[in-house]
């Protein structure tokens, strides 16, 4: 385990060196239709086109690559049924080490198969009666492996910050940067990059309406815990932001707003129809807030992170089919 410390922009730069030539430098997309709709200049960082289909590959790969050789040889453990687990399994495979993923026994078959396909060992637990973090810690100790949490971990935060580092390098300074917010790995890493590379840029996180724990936390000045929220944004269903993430957010994030599931669906449809890309519900959080006027941005240069594209086609079709 890395010692408890708050990462800085230097860590983001170190992460970029580690992932260079391995993670994709994803494209920055633009849309005249979207620009005209909101009267601003929008730059979409397309992490739905990242390896593994989400920005999580950046933090996962960076975290393994940063371990010293003997620690790394013990392998890694993650708890998640989502993009972090798949990213970690994929990164472990590329770095030739063993991975164990602790997943709920009702995880979708497709996700289990994809994770096993990357060579990971899958350990199941009952999400209603068992504590996944406790199980993961036990597995890590028993196997001499390192637990890599999905967001509350310095090298994960630093790795996630590399997407926005690339965005500023390709488009220059911005007035506004908007990212999805779950546990805060993406938002806090992005905020570090924004502060360093575009000091005047406002940074805003977007949560699902049903789970605005991050917004409540910034308002209250301490981490607020909520019951597990219900939303189609399955990558942002956390009960609280991370302890490493929150101080970075307090220092560098200007605001947190929320969007509804209906706004996420309309945004998924917009991307499919107009920009010909598949963005998963959670990946639409930031764009939904801009395209629906939740964040005023008229006349501004705005960076928007499309965080992922992992949604099975049947779910995607069912969601965008509803009118
Ligand atoms: C994990 C995830 C998020 C939320 O990221 P955090 O670092 O937990 O805030 C957003 N979008 C997608 C696609 C994700 O997989």
PDB file of C-alpha atoms and ligand atoms in Angstrom, residues 47-48 53-56 80 82-84 150-152 156-157 160 179-189 206 233-238 240-241 245 249 279-285 305-310, ligand 1:
ATOM      1  CA  UNK A  47     -12.464   8.514 -22.788  1.00  0.00           C
ATOM      2  CA  UNK A  48     -15.191   6.178 -24.038  1.00  0.00           C
ATOM      3  CA  UNK A  53     -13.671   1.631 -22.646  1.00  0.00           C
ATOM      4  CA  UNK A  54     -13.171   4.126 -19.799  1.00  0.00           C
ATOM      5  CA  UNK A  55     -10.622   6.472 -18.184  1.00  0.00           C
ATOM      6  CA  UNK A  56     -10.223   3.916 -15.358  1.00  0.00           C
ATOM      7  CA  UNK A  80     -15.937  -3.682  -8.067  1.00  0.00           C
ATOM      8  CA  UNK A  82     -17.565  -2.059 -12.931  1.00  0.00           C
ATOM      9  CA  UNK A  83     -14.959  -0.287 -15.004  1.00  0.00           C
ATOM     10  CA  UNK A  84     -12.219  -0.150 -12.347  1.00  0.00           C
ATOM     11  CA  UNK A 150     -11.271   2.429  -7.294  1.00  0.00           C
ATOM     12  CA  UNK A 151     -10.772   6.102  -6.348  1.00  0.00           C
ATOM     13  CA  UNK A 152      -9.446   6.669  -2.818  1.00  0.00           C
ATOM     14  CA  UNK A 156      -5.324   6.183  -9.040  1.00  0.00           C
ATOM     15  CA  UNK A 157      -6.087   9.915  -8.646  1.00  0.00           C
ATOM     16  CA  UNK A 160      -7.077   9.755 -13.766  1.00  0.00           C
ATOM     17  CA  UNK A 179     -16.283  16.011 -15.246  1.00  0.00           C
ATOM     18  CA  UNK A 180     -18.485  13.242 -13.864  1.00  0.00           C
ATOM     19  CA  UNK A 181     -18.226  12.586 -10.121  1.00  0.00           C
ATOM     20  CA  UNK A 182     -18.523   9.256  -8.343  1.00  0.00           C
ATOM     21  CA  UNK A 183     -15.952   8.705  -5.620  1.00  0.00           C
ATOM     22  CA  UNK A 184     -13.850  11.583  -6.899  1.00  0.00           C
ATOM     23  CA  UNK A 185     -10.832   9.952  -8.569  1.00  0.00           C
ATOM     24  CA  UNK A 186     -11.535  11.575 -11.921  1.00  0.00           C
ATOM     25  CA  UNK A 187     -12.632  14.954 -10.551  1.00  0.00           C
ATOM     26  CA  UNK A 188      -9.753  15.366  -8.092  1.00  0.00           C
ATOM     27  CA  UNK A 189      -7.082  14.264 -10.604  1.00  0.00           C
ATOM     28  CA  UNK A 206     -21.532  16.402 -11.928  1.00  0.00           C
ATOM     29  CA  UNK A 233     -25.333   6.162 -13.811  1.00  0.00           C
ATOM     30  CA  UNK A 234     -23.991   2.883 -12.398  1.00  0.00           C
ATOM     31  CA  UNK A 235     -20.377   4.119 -12.334  1.00  0.00           C
ATOM     32  CA  UNK A 236     -21.229   6.893  -9.880  1.00  0.00           C
ATOM     33  CA  UNK A 237     -23.324   5.045  -7.295  1.00  0.00           C
ATOM     34  CA  UNK A 238     -21.058   5.674  -4.328  1.00  0.00           C
ATOM     35  CA  UNK A 240     -19.355   8.947  -0.125  1.00  0.00           C
ATOM     36  CA  UNK A 241     -16.326  10.521  -1.795  1.00  0.00           C
ATOM     37  CA  UNK A 245     -10.105  12.994  -2.918  1.00  0.00           C
ATOM     38  CA  UNK A 249     -11.899  18.848  -4.209  1.00  0.00           C
ATOM     39  CA  UNK A 279     -21.302   6.921 -24.216  1.00  0.00           C
ATOM     40  CA  UNK A 280     -22.499   5.016 -21.133  1.00  0.00           C
ATOM     41  CA  UNK A 281     -24.968   6.725 -18.747  1.00  0.00           C
ATOM     42  CA  UNK A 282     -22.276   7.670 -16.209  1.00  0.00           C
ATOM     43  CA  UNK A 283     -20.083   8.931 -19.036  1.00  0.00           C
ATOM     44  CA  UNK A 284     -22.823  11.436 -19.956  1.00  0.00           C
ATOM     45  CA  UNK A 285     -23.000  13.201 -16.558  1.00  0.00           C
ATOM     46  CA  UNK A 305     -14.927  14.593 -19.998  1.00  0.00           C
ATOM     47  CA  UNK A 306     -16.885  11.713 -21.577  1.00  0.00           C
ATOM     48  CA  UNK A 307     -15.699   9.199 -19.024  1.00  0.00           C
ATOM     49  CA  UNK A 308     -16.681   5.854 -20.540  1.00  0.00           C
ATOM     50  CA  UNK A 309     -18.603   3.848 -23.106  1.00  0.00           C
ATOM     51  CA  UNK A 310     -19.249   0.519 -21.416  1.00  0.00           C
TER      52      UNK A 310
HETATM   53  C1  LIG B   1     -15.794   5.269 -12.249  1.00  0.00           C
HETATM   54  C2  LIG B   1     -16.469   6.075 -13.255  1.00  0.00           C
HETATM   55  C3  LIG B   1     -16.860   7.399 -12.992  1.00  0.00           C
HETATM   56  C4  LIG B   1     -16.680   8.059 -11.642  1.00  0.00           C
HETATM   57  O1  LIG B   1     -15.320   8.195 -11.353  1.00  0.00           O
HETATM   58  P1  LIG B   1     -14.795   8.492  -9.872  1.00  0.00           P
HETATM   59  O2  LIG B   1     -13.330   8.533  -9.993  1.00  0.00           O
HETATM   60  O3  LIG B   1     -15.286   7.360  -8.999  1.00  0.00           O
HETATM   61  O4  LIG B   1     -15.411   9.765  -9.435  1.00  0.00           O
HETATM   62  C5  LIG B   1     -17.432   8.135 -14.017  1.00  0.00           C
HETATM   63  N1  LIG B   1     -17.648   7.577 -15.238  1.00  0.00           N
HETATM   64  C6  LIG B   1     -17.296   6.309 -15.531  1.00  0.00           C
HETATM   65  C7  LIG B   1     -17.557   5.802 -16.890  1.00  0.00           C
HETATM   66  C8  LIG B   1     -16.696   5.504 -14.546  1.00  0.00           C
HETATM   67  O5  LIG B   1     -16.355   4.249 -14.848  1.00  0.00           O
END
